[in-house]
Coordinates of C-alpha atoms and ligand atoms in Angstrom, one line a residue:
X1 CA 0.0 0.0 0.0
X2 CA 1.8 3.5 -1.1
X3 CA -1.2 5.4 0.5
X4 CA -0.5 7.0 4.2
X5 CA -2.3 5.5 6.4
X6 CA -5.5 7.7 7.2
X7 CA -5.9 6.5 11.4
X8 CA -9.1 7.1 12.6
X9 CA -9.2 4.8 15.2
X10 CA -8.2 6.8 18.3
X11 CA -10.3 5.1 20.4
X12 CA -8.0 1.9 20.3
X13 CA -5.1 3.1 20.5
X14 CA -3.5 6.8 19.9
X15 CA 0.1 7.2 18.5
X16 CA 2.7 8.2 21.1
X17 CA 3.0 12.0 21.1
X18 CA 6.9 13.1 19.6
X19 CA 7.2 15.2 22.9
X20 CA 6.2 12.3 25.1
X21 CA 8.7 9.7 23.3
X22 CA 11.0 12.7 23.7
X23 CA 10.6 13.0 27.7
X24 CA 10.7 9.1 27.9
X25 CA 13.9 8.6 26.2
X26 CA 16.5 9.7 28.7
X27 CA 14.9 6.9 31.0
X28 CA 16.2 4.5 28.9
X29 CA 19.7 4.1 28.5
X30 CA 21.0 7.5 30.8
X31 CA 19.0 7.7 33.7
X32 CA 17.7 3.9 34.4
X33 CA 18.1 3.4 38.1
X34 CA 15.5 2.3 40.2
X35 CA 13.1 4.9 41.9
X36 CA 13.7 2.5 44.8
X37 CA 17.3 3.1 45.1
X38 CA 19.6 4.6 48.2
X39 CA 22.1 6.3 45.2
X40 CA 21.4 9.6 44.0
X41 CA 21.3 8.1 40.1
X42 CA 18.5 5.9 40.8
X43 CA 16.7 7.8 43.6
X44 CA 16.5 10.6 41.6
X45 CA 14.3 9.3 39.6
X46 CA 11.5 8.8 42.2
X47 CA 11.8 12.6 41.6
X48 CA 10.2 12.4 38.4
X49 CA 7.9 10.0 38.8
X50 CA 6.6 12.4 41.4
X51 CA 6.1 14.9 38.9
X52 CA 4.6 12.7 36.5
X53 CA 1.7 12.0 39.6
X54 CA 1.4 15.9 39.9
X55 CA 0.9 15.6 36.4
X56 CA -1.9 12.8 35.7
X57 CA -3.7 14.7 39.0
X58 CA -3.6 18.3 37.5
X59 CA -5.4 16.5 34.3
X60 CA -7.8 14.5 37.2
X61 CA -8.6 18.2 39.0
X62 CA -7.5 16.5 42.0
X63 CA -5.7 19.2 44.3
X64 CA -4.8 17.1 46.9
X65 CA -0.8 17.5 47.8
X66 CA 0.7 15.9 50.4
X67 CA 3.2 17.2 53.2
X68 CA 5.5 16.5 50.7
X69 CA 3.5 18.0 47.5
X70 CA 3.2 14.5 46.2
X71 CA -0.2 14.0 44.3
X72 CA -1.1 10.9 46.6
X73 CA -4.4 10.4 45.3
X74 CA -2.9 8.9 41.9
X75 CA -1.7 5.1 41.7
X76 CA 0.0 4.2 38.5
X77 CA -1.2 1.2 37.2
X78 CA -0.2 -1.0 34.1
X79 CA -3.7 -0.2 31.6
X80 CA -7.2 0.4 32.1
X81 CA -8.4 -2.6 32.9
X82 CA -6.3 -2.6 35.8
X83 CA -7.4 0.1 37.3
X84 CA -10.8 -0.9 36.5
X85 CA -10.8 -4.1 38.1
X86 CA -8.5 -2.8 41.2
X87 CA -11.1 -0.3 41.9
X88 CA -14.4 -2.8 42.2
X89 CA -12.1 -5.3 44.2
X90 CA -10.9 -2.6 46.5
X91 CA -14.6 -0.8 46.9
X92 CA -15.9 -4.5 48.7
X93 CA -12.8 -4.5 50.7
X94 CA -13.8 -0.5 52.1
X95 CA -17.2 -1.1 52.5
X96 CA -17.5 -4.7 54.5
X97 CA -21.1 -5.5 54.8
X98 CA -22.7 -4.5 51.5
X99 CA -22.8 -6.8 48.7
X100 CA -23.7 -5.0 45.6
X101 CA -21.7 -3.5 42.6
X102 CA -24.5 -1.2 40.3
X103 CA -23.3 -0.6 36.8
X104 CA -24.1 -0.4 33.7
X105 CA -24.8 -2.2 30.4
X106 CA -22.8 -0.4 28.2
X107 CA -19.2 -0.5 30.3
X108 CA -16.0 -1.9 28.6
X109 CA -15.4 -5.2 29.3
X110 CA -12.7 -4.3 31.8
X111 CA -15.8 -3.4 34.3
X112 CA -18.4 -6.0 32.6
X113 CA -16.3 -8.9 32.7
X114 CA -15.1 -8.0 36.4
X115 CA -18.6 -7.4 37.5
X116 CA -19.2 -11.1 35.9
X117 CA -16.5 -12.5 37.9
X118 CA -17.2 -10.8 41.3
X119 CA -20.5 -12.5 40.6
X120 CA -19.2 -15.7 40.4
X121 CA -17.8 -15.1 43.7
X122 CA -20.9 -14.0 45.4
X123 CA -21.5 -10.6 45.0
X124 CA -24.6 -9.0 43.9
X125 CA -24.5 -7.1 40.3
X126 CA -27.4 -5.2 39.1
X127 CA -27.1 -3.2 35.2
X128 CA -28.6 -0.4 34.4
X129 CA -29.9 -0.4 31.3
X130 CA -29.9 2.6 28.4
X131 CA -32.0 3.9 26.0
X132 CA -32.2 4.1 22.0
X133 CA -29.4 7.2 22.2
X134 CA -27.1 5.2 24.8
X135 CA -28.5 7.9 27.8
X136 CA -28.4 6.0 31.2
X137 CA -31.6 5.4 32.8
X138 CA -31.0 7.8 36.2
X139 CA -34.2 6.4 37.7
X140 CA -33.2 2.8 37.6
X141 CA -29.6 3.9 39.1
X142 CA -31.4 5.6 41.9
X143 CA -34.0 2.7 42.7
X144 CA -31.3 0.0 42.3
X145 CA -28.6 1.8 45.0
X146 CA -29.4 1.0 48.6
X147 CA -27.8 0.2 52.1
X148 CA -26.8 -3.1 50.3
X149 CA -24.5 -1.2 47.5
X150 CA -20.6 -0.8 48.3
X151 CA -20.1 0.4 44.8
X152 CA -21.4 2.0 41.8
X153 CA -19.4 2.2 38.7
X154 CA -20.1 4.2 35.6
X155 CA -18.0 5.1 32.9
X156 CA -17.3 8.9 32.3
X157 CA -17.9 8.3 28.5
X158 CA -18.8 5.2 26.2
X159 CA -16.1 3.9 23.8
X160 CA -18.1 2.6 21.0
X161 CA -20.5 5.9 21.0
X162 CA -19.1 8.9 22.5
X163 CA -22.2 9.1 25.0
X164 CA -20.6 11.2 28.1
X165 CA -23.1 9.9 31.0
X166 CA -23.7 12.2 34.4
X167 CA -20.8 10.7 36.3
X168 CA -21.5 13.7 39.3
X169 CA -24.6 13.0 39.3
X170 CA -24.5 9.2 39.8
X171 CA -21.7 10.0 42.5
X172 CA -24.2 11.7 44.4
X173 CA -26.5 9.0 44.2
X174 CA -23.8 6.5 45.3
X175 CA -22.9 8.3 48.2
X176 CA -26.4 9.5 49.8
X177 CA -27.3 5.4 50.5
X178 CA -23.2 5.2 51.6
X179 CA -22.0 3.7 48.7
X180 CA -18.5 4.1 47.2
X181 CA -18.3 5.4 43.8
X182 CA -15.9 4.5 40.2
X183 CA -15.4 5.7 37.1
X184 CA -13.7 4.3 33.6
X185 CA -12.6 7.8 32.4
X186 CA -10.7 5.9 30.1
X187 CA -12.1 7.3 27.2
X188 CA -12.9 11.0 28.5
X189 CA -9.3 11.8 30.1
X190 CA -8.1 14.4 27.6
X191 CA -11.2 14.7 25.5
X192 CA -13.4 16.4 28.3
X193 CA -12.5 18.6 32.0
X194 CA -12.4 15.9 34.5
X195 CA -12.2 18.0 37.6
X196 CA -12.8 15.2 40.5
X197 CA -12.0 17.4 43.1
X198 CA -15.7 19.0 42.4
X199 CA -17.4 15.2 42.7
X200 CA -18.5 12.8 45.0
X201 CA -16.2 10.6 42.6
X202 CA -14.3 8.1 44.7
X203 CA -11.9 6.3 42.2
X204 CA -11.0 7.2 38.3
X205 CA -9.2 5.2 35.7
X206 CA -7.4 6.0 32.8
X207 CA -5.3 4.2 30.3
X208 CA -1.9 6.3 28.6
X209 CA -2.5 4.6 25.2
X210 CA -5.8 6.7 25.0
X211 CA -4.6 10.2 25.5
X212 CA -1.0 9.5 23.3
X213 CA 1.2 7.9 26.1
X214 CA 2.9 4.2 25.3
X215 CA 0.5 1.0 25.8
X216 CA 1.0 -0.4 29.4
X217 CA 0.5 2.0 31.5
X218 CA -2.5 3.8 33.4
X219 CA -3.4 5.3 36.2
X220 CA -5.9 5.1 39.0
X221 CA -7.3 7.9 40.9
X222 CA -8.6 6.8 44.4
X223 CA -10.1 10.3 46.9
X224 CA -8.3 10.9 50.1
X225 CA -10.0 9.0 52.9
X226 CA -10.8 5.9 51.0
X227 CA -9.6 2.8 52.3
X228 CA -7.3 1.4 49.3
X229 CA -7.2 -2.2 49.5
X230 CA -3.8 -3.3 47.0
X231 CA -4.6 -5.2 44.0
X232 CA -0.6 -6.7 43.7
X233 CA 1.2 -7.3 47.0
X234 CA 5.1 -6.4 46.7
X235 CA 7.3 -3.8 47.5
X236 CA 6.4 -0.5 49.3
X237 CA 5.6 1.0 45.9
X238 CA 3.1 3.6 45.1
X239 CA 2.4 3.7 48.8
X240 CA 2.3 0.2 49.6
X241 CA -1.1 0.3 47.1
X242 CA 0.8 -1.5 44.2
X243 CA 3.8 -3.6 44.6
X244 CA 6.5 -4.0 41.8
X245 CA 9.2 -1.7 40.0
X246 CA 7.9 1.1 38.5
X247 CA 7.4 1.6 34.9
X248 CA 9.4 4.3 34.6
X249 CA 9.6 5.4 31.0
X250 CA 6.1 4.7 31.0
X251 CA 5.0 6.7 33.9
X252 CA 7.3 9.8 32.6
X253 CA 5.2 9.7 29.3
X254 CA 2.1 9.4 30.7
X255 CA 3.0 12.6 32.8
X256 CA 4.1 14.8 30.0
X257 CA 1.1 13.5 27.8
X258 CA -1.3 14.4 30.6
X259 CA 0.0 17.8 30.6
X260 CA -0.4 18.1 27.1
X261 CA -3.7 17.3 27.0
X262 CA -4.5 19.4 29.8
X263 CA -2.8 22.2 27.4
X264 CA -4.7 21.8 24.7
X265 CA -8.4 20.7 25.7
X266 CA -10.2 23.5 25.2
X267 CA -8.8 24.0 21.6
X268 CA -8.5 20.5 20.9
X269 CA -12.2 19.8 22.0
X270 CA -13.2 22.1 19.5
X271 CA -11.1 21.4 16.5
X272 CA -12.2 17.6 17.0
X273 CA -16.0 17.9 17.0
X274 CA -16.1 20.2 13.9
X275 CA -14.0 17.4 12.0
X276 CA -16.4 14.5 13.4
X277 CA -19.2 16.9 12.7
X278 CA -17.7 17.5 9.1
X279 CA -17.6 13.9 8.5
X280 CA -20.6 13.2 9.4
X281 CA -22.3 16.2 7.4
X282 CA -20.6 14.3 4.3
X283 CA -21.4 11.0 5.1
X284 CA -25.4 11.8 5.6
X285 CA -25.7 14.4 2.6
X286 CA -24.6 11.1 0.7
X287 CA -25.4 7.7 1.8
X288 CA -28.6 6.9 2.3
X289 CA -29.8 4.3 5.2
X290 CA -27.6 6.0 8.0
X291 CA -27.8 6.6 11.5
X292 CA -25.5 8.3 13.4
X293 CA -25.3 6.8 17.1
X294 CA -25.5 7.5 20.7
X295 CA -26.7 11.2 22.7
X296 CA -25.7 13.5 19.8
X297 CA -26.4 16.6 23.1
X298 CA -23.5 14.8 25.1
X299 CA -20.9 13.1 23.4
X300 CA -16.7 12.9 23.1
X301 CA -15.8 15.8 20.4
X302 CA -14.0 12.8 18.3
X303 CA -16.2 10.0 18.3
X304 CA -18.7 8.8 15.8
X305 CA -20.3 5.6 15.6
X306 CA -22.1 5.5 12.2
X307 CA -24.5 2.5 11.3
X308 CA -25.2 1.7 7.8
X309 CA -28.1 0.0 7.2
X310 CA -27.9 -3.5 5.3
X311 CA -24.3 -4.4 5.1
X312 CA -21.6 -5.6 7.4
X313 CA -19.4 -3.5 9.3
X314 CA -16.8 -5.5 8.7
X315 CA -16.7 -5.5 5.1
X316 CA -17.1 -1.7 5.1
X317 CA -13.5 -1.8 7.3
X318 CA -12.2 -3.9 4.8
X319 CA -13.3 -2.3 2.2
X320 CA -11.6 0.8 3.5
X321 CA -8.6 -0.8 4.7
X322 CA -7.8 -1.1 0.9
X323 CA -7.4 2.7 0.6
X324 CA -5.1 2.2 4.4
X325 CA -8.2 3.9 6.7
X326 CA -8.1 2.4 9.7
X327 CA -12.0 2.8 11.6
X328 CA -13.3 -0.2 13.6
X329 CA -17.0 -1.8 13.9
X330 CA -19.0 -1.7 16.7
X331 CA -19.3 -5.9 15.9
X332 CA -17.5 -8.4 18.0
X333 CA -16.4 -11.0 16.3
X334 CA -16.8 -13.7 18.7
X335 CA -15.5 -17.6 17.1
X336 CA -16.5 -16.5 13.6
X337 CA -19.9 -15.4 14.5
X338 CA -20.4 -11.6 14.0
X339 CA -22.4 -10.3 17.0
X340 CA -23.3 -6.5 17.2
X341 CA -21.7 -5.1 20.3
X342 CA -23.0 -5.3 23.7
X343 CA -23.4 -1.6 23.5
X344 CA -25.7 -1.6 20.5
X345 CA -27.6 -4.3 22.1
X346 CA -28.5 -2.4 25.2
X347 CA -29.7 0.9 23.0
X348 CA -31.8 -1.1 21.4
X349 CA -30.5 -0.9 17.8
X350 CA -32.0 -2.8 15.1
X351 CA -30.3 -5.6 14.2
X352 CA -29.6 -4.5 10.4
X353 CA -28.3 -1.3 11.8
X354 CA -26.3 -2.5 14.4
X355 CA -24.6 -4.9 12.2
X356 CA -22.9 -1.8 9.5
X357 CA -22.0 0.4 12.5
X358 CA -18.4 1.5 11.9
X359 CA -16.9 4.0 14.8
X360 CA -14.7 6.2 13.3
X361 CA -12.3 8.4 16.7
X362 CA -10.3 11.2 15.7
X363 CA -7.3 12.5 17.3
X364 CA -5.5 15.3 17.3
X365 CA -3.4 14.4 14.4
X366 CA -6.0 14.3 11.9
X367 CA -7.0 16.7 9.3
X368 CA -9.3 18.1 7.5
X369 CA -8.0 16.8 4.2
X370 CA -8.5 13.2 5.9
X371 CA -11.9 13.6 6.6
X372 CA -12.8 14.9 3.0
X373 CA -10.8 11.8 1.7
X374 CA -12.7 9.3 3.6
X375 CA -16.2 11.0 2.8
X376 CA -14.7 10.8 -0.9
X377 CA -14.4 6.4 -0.8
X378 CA -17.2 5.6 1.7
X379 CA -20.1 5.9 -0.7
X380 CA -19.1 3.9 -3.6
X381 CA -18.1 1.3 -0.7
X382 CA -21.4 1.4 0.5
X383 CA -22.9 1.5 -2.5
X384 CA -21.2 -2.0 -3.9
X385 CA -21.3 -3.5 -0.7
X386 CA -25.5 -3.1 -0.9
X387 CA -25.8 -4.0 -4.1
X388 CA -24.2 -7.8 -3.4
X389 CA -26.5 -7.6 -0.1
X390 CA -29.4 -9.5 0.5
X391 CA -30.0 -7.2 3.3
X392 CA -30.4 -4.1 1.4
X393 CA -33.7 -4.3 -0.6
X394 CA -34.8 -1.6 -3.0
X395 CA -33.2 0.9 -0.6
X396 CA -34.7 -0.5 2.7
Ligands
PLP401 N1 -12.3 1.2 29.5 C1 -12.6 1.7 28.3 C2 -13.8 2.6 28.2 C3 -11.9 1.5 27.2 O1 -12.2 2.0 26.0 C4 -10.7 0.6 27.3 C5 -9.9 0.3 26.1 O2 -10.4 0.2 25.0 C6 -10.4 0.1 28.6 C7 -11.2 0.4 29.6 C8 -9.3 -0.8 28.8 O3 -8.1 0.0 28.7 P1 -6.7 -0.8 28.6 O4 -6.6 -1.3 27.2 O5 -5.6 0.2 28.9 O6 -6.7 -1.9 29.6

């Protein structure tokens, strides 16, 4: 393929920023010690890590400093999904007693899949379903939270649609019955102001591969006050809250790329939805049969999840993988069955909708000139792909 690669799949996976790979790179090979270490040349580094936290926390709106202006509130973790699952484990352990996680049906599997498994071991798990634009049914939340509930989790914004739910909101439902509160901010750190310090928000996760840091390393935001129950047992790391070496080079990127985003989210914000908003413009003006997904009043300024009805989202990504544009589907593709997603499931999407939905996330990187060329291909894609389906009837 001699065409650039047209990356429209942020929500994956962002490239690492230049000035990020730049601030890793003296942790390398020149200043490698361990944070842990008596000598200056590796104790010096816990320096940096330090700033890295103050960082991450600045993005979070958490305030808190310590006596020793270290951001304690902020635990680096490996990804996501650590965080995620640390989070729910560590909300039973604080809240002895109460046996009930509330979330919802649209999380990432990192919260669905541990909700799963801490049902297996007992607990009680109650979903709260969505409606037809991905909103989160705030009545059900309310009714469902009780005495019984250590924890509520909801995620800050979905991955597949963009839909940013009332995380404060639900916070302050989880903490009038006592409950402890989490959210996957995955998705929303750099995109939208986070500002926890304003919340009844208890723990926050993020992931650095989402907001232009390297892959393996996230962090975990958990409020003053909250008993923190460690999810790896080691070394006196991170407090004693997570045991093992830090990932230094990682933790240094994730810092500076924090700060970046933190930089540029006003501007960025707005340079992002008018490119989604662009692209979708073209795409609706002309192809007929398409949706747009999710609360189009509260969504991520780079998301779009676009559902074209009759065909396959997969074969529209191939399709477009031809010309090197990278979007993904909102299909699992579970043993060579292709099942819509979990998330177009719960809004209630029809099946031959749900099916040709294709999320295309922006990132700062992209361009105008990329948008117009992928508005350019899609419609003679869709186009051919309809006219081998059986599907697609007479335009229905
Ligand atoms: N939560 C959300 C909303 C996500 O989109 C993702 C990744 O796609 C994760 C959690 C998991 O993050 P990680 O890949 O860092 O484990």
């Amino acid at each position: 393929m001699d065409q650039a690669v047209i990356y429209f799949d942020n929500n994956a996976t962002t490239r690492v920023a230049p000035e990020v790979l730049e601030a890793m790179l003296p942790f390398f090979c020149d200043r490698y010690g361990n944070p842990s270490s008596i000598h200056t040349f590796g104790g010096s580094v816990a320096d940096d890590i330090e700033k890295a936290r103050c960082r991450v926390a600045d993005l979070f709106g958490a305030s808190f400093r310590d006596r020793e202006g270290t951001a304690a509130e902020i635990i680096f973790t490996s990804c996501g999904t650590e965080g995620d699952n640390a989070a729910l484990n560590a909300a039973f352990a604080a809240r002895p007693g109460r046996n009930k996680l509330v979330t919802t049906a649209v999380e990432h599997p990192a919260v669905l899949s541990c909700a799963r498994e801490l049902e297996r071991r007992g607990r009680e798990v109650v979903i709260i379903p969505v409606d037809g634009r991905g909103r989160l049914d705030m009545a059900a939340l309310k009714a469902a939270v009780d005495e019984n509930t250590a924890i509520v989790s909801v995620m800050w914004a979905n991955n597949e649609t963009g839909t940013i739910f009332p995380v404060k909101e639900a916070a302050e439902i989880a903490h009038a019955s006592g409950a402890l509160f989490h959210t996957d901010a995955v998705q929303a750190a750099g995109k939208v102001p986070l500002e926890v310090d304003d919340s009844c928000i208890d723990f926050l996760s993020i992931s650095g591969h989402k907001l232009h840091a390297p892959k393996g390393v996230g962090a975990l935001y958990v409020r003053r006050g909250v008993r923190f129950s460690p999810f790896l047992f080691g070394g006196h790391q991170e407090r004693g809250r997570r045991g093992g070496t830090e990932n230094v080079t990682s933790v240094i990127g994730l810092g500076k790329a924090c700060e970046m985003a933190l930089a540029g989210l006003d501007r960025e914000a707005a340079r992002l939805a008018a490119l989604r908003d662009s692209l979708e413009q073209k795409i609706l003006a002309s192809i007929p049969g398409v949706h747009v997904n999710g609360d189009l009043d509260s969504r991520l300024p780079n998301t779009s999840s676009v559902s074209f009805d009759g065909i396959e989202g997969e074969s529209i990504l191939m399709m477009l993988n031809m010309y090197n544009i990278c979007a993904s589907s909102g299909s699992a593709c579970t043993t060579g069955s292709l099942e819509p997603s979990h998330v177009m499931r719960a809004m209630g999407i029809p099946y031959t909708s749900a099916h040709g939905t294709v999320r295309f996330s922006l990132s700062g990187y992209n361009t105008q000139e990329e948008v117009d060329k992928v508005a350019e291909v899609l419609p003679p894609i869709i186009a051919r792909l309809r006219e081998i389906s059986p599907y697609w009837k007479d335009g229905k």
